[in-house]
mmCIF file of C-alpha atoms in Angstrom:
data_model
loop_
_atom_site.group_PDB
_atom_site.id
_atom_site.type_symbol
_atom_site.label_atom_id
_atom_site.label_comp_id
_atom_site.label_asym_id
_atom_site.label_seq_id
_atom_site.Cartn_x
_atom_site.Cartn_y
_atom_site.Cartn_z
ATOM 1 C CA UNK A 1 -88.849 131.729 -65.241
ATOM 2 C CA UNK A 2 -89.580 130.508 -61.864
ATOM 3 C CA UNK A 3 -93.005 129.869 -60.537
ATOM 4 C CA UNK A 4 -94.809 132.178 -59.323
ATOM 5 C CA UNK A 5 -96.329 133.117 -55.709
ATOM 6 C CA UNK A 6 -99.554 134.878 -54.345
ATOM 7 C CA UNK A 7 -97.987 138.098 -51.962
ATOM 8 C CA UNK A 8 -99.943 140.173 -49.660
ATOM 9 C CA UNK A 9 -97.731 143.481 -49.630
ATOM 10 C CA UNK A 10 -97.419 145.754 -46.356
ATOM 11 C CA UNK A 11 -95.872 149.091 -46.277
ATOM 12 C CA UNK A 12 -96.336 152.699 -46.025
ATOM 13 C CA UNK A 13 -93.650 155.487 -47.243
ATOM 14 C CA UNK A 14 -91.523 155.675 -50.841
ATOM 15 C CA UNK A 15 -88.731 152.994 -49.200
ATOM 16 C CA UNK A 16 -91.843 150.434 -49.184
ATOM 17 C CA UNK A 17 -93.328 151.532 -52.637
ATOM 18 C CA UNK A 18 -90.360 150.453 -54.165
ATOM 19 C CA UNK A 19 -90.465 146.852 -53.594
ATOM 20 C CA UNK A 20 -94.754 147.364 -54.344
ATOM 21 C CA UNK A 21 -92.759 148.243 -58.014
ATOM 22 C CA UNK A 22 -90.831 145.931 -58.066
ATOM 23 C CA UNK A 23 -93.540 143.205 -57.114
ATOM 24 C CA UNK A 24 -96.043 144.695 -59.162
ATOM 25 C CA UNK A 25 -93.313 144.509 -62.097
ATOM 26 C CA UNK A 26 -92.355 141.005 -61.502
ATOM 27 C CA UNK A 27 -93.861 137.205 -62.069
ATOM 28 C CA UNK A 28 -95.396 137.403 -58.598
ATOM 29 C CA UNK A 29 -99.223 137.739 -58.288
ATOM 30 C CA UNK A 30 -100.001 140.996 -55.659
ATOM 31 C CA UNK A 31 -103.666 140.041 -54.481
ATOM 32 C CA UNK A 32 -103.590 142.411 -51.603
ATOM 33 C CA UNK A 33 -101.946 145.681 -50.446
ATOM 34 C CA UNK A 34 -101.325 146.797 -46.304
ATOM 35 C CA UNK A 35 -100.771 149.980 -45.490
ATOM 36 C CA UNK A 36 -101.222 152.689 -42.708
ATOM 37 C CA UNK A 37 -104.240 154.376 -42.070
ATOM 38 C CA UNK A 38 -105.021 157.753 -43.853
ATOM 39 C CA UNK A 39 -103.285 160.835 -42.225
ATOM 40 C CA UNK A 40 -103.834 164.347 -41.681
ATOM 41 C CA UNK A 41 -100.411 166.498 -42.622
ATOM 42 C CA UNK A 42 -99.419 170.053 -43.772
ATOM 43 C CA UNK A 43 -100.924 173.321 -42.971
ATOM 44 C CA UNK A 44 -104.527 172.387 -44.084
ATOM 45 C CA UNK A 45 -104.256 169.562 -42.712
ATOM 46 C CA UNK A 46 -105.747 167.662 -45.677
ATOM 47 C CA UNK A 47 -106.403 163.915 -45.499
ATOM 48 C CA UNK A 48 -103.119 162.070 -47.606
ATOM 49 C CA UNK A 49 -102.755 158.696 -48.759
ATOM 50 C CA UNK A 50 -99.512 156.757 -48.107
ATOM 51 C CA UNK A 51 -97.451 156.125 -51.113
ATOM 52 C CA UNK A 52 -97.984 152.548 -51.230
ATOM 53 C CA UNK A 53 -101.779 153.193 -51.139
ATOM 54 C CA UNK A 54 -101.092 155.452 -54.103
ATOM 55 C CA UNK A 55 -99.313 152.652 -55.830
ATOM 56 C CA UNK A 56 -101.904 149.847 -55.142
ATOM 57 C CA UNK A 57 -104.793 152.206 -56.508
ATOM 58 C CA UNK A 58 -103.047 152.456 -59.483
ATOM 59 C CA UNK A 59 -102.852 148.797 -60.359
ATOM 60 C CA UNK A 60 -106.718 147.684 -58.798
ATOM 61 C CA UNK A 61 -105.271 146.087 -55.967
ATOM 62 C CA UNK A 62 -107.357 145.582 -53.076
ATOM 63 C CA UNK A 63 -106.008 147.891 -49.892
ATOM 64 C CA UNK A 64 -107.011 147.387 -46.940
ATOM 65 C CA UNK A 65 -106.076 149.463 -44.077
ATOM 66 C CA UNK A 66 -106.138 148.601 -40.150
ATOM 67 C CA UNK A 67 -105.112 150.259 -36.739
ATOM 68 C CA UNK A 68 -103.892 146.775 -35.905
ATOM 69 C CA UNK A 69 -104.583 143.218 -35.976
ATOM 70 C CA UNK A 70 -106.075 142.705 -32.840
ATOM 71 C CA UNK A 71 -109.848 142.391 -34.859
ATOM 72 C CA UNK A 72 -110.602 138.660 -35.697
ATOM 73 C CA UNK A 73 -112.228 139.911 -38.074
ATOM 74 C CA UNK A 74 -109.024 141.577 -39.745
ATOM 75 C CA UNK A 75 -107.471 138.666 -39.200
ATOM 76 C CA UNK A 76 -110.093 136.343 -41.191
ATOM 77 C CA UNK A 77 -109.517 139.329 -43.793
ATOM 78 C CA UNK A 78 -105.555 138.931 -44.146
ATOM 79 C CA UNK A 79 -106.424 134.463 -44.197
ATOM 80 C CA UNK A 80 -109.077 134.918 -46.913
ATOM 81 C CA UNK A 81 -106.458 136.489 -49.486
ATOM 82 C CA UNK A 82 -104.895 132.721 -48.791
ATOM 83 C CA UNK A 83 -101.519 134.090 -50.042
ATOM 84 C CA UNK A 84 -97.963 131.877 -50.369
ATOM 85 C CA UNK A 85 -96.104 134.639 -48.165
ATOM 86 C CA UNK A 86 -96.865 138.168 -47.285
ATOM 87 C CA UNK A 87 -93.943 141.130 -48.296
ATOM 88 C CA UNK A 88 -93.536 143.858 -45.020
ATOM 89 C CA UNK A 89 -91.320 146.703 -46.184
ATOM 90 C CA UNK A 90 -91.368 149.743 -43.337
ATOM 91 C CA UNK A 91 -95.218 148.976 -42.731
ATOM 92 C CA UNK A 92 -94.630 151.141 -39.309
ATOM 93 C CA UNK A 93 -97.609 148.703 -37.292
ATOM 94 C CA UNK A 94 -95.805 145.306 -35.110
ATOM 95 C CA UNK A 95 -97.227 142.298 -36.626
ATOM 96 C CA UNK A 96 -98.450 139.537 -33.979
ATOM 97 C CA UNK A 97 -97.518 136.006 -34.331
ATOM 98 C CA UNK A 98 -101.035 135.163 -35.919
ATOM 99 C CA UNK A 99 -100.493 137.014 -38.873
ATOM 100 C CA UNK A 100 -96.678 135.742 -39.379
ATOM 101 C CA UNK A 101 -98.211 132.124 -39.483
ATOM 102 C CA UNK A 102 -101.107 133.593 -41.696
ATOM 103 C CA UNK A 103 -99.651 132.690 -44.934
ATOM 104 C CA UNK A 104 -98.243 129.567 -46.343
ATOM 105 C CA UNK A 105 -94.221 130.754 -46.724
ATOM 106 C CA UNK A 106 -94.876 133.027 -43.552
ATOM 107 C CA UNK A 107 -93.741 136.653 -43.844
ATOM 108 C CA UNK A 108 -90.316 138.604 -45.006
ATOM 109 C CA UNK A 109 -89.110 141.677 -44.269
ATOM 110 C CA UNK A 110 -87.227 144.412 -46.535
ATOM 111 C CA UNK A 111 -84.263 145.875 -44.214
ATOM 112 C CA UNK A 112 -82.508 148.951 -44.402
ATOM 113 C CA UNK A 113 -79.259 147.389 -42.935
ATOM 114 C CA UNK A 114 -77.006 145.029 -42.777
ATOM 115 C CA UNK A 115 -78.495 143.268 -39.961
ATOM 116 C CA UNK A 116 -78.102 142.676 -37.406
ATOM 117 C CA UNK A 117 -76.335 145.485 -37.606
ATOM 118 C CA UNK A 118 -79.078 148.571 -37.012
ATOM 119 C CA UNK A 119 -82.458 146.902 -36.030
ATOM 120 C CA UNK A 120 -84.955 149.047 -35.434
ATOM 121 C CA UNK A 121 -87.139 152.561 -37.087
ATOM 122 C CA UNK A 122 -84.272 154.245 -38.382
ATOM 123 C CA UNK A 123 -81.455 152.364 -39.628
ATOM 124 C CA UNK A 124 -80.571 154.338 -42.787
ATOM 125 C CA UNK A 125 -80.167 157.525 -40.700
ATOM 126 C CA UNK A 126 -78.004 155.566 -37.482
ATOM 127 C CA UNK A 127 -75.741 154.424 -40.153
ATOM 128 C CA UNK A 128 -74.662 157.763 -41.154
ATOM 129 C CA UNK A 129 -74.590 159.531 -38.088
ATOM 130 C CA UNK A 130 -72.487 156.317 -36.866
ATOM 131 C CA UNK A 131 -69.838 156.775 -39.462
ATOM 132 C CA UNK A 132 -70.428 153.537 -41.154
ATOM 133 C CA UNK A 133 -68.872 152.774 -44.325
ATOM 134 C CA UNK A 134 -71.168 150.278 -45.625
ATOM 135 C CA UNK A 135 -74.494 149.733 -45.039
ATOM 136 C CA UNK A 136 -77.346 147.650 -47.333
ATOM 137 C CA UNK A 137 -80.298 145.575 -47.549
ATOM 138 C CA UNK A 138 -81.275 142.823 -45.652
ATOM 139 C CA UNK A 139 -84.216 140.472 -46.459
ATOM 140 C CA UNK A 140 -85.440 137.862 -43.374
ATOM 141 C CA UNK A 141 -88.015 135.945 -41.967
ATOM 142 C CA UNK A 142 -89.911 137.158 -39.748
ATOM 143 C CA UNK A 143 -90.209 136.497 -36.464
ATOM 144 C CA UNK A 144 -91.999 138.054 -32.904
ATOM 145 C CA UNK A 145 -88.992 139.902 -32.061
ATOM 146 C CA UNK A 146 -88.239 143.195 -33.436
ATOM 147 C CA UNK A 147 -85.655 142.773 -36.832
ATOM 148 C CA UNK A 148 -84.745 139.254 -35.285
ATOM 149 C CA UNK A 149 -85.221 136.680 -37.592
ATOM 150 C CA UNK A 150 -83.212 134.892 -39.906
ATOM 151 C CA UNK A 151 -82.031 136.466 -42.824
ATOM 152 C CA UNK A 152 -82.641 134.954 -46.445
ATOM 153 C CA UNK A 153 -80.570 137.444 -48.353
ATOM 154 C CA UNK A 154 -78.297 140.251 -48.042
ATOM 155 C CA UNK A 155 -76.872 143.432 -50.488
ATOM 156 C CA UNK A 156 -74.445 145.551 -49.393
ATOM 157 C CA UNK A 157 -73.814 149.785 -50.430
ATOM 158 C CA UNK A 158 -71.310 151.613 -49.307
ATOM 159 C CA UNK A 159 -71.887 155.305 -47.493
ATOM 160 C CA UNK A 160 -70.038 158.016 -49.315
ATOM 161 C CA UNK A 161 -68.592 161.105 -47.523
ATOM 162 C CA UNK A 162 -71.452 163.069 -49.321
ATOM 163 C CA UNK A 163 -74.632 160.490 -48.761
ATOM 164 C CA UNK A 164 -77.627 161.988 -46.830
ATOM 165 C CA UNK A 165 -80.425 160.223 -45.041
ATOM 166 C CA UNK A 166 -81.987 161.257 -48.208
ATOM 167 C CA UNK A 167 -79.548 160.214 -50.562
ATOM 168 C CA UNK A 168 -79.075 156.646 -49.266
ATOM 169 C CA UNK A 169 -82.734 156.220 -48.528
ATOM 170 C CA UNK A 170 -83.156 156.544 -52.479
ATOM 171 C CA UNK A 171 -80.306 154.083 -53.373
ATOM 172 C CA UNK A 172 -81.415 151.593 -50.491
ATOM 173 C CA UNK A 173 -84.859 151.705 -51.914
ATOM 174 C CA UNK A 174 -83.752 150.572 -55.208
ATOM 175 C CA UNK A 175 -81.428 147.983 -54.140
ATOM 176 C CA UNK A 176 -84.148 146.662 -51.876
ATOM 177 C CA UNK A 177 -86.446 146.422 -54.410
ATOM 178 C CA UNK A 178 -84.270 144.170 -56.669
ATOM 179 C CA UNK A 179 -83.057 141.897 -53.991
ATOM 180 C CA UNK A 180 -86.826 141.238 -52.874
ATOM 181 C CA UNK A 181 -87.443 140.234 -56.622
ATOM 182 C CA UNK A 182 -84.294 137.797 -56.699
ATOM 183 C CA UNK A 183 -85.246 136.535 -52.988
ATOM 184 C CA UNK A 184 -88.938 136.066 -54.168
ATOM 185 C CA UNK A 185 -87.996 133.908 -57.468
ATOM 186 C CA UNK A 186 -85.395 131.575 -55.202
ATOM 187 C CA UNK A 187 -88.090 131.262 -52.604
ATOM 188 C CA UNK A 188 -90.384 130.250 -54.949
ATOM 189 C CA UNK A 189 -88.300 127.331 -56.097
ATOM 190 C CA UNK A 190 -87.623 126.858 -52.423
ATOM 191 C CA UNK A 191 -83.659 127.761 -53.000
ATOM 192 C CA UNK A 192 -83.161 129.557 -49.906
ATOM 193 C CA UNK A 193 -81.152 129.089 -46.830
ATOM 194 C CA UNK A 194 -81.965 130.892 -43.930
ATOM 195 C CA UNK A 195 -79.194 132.769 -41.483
ATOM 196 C CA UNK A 196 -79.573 133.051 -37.926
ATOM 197 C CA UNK A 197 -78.561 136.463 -36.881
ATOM 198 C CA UNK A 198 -75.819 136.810 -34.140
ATOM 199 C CA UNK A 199 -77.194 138.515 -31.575
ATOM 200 C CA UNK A 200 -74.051 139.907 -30.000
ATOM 201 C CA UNK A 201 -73.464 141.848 -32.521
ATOM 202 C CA UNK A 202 -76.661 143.651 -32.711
ATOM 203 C CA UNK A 203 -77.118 147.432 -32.381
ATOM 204 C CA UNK A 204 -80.824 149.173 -32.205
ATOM 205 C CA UNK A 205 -81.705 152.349 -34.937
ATOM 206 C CA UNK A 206 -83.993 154.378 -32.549
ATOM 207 C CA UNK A 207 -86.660 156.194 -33.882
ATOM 208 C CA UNK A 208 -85.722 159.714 -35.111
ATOM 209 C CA UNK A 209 -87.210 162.503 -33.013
ATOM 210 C CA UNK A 210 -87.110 166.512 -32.988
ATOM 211 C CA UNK A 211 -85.915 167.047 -30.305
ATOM 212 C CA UNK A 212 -82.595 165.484 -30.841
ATOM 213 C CA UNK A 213 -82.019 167.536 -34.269
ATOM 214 C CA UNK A 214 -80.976 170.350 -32.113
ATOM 215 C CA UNK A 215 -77.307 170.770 -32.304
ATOM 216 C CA UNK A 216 -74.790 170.265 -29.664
ATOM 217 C CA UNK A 217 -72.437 172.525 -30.818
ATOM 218 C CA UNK A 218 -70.050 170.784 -27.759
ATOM 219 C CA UNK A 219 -69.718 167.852 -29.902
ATOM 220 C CA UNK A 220 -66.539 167.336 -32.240
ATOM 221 C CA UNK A 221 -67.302 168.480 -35.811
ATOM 222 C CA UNK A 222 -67.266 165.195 -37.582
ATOM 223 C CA UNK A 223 -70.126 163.987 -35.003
ATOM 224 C CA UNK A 224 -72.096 167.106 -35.688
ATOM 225 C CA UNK A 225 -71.133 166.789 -39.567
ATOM 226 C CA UNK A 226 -72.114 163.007 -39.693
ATOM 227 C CA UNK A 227 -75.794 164.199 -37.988
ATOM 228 C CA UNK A 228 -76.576 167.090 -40.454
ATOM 229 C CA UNK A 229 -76.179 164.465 -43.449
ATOM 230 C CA UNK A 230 -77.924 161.576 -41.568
ATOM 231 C CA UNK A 231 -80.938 164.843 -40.547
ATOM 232 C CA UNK A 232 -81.226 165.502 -43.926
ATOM 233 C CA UNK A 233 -84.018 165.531 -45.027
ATOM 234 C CA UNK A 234 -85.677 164.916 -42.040
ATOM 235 C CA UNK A 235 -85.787 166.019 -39.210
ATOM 236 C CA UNK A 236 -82.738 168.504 -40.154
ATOM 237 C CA UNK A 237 -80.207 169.726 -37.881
ATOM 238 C CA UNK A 238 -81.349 172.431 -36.210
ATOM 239 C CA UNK A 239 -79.549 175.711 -34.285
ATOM 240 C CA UNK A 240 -80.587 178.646 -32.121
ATOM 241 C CA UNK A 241 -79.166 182.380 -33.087
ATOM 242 C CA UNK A 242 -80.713 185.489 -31.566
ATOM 243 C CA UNK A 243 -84.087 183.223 -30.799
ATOM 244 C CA UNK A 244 -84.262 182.601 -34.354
ATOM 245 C CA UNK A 245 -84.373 178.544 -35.335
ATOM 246 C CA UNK A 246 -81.745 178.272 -38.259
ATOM 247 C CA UNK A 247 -82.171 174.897 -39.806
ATOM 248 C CA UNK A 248 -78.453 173.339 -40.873
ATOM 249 C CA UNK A 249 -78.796 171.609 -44.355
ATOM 250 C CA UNK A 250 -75.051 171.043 -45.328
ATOM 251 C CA UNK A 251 -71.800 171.187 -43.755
ATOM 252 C CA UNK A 252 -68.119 170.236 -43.282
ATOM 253 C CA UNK A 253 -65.548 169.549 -41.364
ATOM 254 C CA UNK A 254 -62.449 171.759 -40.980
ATOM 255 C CA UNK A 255 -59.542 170.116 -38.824
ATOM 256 C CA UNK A 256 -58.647 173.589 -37.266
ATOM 257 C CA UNK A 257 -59.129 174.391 -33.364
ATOM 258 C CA UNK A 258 -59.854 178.068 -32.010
ATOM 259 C CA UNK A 259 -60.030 179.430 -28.554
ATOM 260 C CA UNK A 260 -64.085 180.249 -29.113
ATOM 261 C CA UNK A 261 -66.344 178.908 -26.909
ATOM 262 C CA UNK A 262 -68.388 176.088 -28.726
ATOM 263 C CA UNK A 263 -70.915 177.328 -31.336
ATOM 264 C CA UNK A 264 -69.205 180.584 -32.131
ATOM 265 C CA UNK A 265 -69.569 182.024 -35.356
ATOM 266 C CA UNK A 266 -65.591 182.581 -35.980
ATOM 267 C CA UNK A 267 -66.074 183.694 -39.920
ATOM 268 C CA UNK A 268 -68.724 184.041 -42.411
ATOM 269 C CA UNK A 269 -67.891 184.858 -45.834
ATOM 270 C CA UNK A 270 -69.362 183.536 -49.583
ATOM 271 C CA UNK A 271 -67.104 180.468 -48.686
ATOM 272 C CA UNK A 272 -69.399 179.912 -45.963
ATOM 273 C CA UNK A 273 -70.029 180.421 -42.274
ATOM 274 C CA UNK A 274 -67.303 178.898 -40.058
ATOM 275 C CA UNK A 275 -68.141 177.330 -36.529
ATOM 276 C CA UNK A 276 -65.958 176.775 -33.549
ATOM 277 C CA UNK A 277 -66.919 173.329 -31.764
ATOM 278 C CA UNK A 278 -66.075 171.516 -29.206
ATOM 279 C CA UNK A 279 -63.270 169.860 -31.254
ATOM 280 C CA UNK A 280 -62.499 171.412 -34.583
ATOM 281 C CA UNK A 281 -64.598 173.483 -36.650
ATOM 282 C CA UNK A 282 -67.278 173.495 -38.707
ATOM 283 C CA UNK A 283 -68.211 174.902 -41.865
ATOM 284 C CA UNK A 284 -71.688 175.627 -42.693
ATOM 285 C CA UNK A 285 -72.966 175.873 -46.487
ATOM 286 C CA UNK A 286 -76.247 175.768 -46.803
ATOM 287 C CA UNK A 287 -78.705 176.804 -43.866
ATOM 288 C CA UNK A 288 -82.213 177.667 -44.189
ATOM 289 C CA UNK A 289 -83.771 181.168 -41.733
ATOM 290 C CA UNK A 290 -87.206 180.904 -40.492
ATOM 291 C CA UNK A 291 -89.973 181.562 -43.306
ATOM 292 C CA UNK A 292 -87.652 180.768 -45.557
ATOM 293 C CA UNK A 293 -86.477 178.104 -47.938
ATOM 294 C CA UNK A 294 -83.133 176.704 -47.729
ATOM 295 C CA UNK A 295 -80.427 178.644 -49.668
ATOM 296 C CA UNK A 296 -76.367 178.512 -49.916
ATOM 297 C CA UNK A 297 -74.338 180.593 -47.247
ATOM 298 C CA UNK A 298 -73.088 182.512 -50.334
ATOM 299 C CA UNK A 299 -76.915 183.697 -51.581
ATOM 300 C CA UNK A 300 -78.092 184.315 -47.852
ATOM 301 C CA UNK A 301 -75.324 186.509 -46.605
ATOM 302 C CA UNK A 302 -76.473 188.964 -49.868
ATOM 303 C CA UNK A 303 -79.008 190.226 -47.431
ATOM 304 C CA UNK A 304 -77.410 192.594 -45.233
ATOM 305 C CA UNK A 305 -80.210 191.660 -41.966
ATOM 306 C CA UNK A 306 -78.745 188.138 -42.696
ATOM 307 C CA UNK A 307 -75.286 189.643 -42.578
ATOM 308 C CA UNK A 308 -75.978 191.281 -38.786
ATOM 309 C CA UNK A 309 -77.996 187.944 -37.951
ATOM 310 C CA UNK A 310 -74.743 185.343 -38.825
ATOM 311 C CA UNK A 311 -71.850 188.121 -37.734
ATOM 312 C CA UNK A 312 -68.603 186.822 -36.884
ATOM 313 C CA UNK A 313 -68.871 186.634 -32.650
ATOM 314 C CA UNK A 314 -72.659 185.697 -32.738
ATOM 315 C CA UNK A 315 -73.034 182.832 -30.952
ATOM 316 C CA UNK A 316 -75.291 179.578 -31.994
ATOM 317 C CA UNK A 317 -76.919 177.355 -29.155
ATOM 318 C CA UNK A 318 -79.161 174.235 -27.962
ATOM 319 C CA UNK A 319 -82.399 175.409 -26.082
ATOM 320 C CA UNK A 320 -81.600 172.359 -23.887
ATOM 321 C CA UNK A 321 -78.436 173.792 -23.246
#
């Protein structure tokens, strides 16, 4: 067994309470958790604590939970745990250079990618919706810039034609928590090489918004295709019908052109609901109608309303269009 190290832990959602598991599971001594602030979210807006948090409480580990490190006395806080390295796995907060030379080993990041490939907030989601084949896990050292520093260890997964952001978010999660347990026990016995990352070959994940789940039905159908899985589960592909907001869970592509202007509804049957583009078609599954939860093409078009809404003719648009 190798030796074991003192780790302060940061992160937030389910990707980050993975490696917490994992850590928490291993030889490695967790004497302190990081995690974002307590938020406000659903319709009561009720006060909910991050996953991670969740996790820590479970075990007794100390959390502690700051807007940012700009407090010395946060930062006396984070020295006091005197810990060999400190674990950051999608904390969502920018550490400053004081805290990456807080502990001994310095800090490491989990990595959604195969950097340098897809620095950045979302790179699980970019891959997809970049048609990428392969994506993984990357594990560095941290440095000031943003997903910069050289990398100690690397897994890679490959991206099936029927992976979601969802989907690979769960796999990715896993395999980053056992490559942070087999980085860990080499760093420990100081068997580690670090990689400088070649910059030229860097792309940027940018932060998923709304806004840009709306769906330019302009686009050639693999592009819009690749989206919807990348979107899902968040923040879903979205379309406009008959001022209605028709969120697009599942579709694919069919190599087949039309005449119809883009967005078009050019069939809907049990097999689905068939979509002229601006290159090809596409052919929606599974949707989910305002006030509603998400349902197969074949259940929803049992409602005859549904039938009149999603009519063959009835054209689907982009507000920003």
């Amino acid at each position: 067994m190798s030796a074991s190290l003192k780790v302060i832990f940061a992160g937030t959602p389910d990707f980050a309470a993975s490696s917490l598991q994992g850590l928490i599971n291993s030889q490695h001594e967790v004497v302190a958790v990081y995690t974002q602030p307590d938020r406000q979210s659903g319709r009561g807006k009720k006060i909910h604590m991050s996953p991670v948090k969740e996790l820590a409480l479970e075990h007794g580990i100390p959390v502690e939970q700051p807007l940012n490190f700009k407090s010395e006395t946060d930062r006396k806080l984070l020295a006091s745990f005197n810990a060999d390295v400190m674990v950051v796995a999608a904390y969502g907060l920018l550490l400053p250079q004081s805290v990456l030379d807080t502990p001994r080993l310095g800090c490491i990041n989990v990595h959604g990618s195969l950097l340098p490939r897809w620095r950045g907030a979302a790179p699980i989601q970019r891959a997809i919706q970049a048609g990428d084949t392969e994506t993984g896990i990357t594990i560095m050292q941290m440095e000031a810039g943003l997903d910069t520093g050289p990398m100690l260890s690397k897994a890679t997964t490959p991206i099936s034609a029927d992976d979601t952001g969802a989907t690979l978010h769960d796999k990715l999660a896993v395999k980053g928590a056992d490559l942070l347990i087999e980085t860990m026990d080499a760093l420990a016995e100081d068997n580690l090489k670090a990689i400088p990352q070649d910059d030229t070959l860097a792309t940027y994940a940018h932060k998923l918004t709304k806004q840009e789940a709306f769906i330019d039905w302009s686009m050639d159908a693999t592009s819009i295709e690749l989206t919807i899985r990348a979107f899902n589960s968040w923040p879903v592909a979205q379309t406009l019908i008959d001022g209605k907001v028709i969120r697009v869970w599942q579709g694919s592509v069919l190599a087949e052109d039309t005449n119809k202007a883009p967005g078009t509804i050019v069939k809907a049957d049990k097999n689905g609901i068939q979509v002229s583009c601006g290159h090809h078609q596409l052919l929606l599954s599974e949707l989910q109608l305002p006030g509603s939860r998400k349902m197969s093409v074949r259940d929803l078009l049992n409602a005859p309303k549904n039938q009149a809404l999603l009519a063959v003719g009835a054209k689907f648009s982009d507000p920003q269009a």
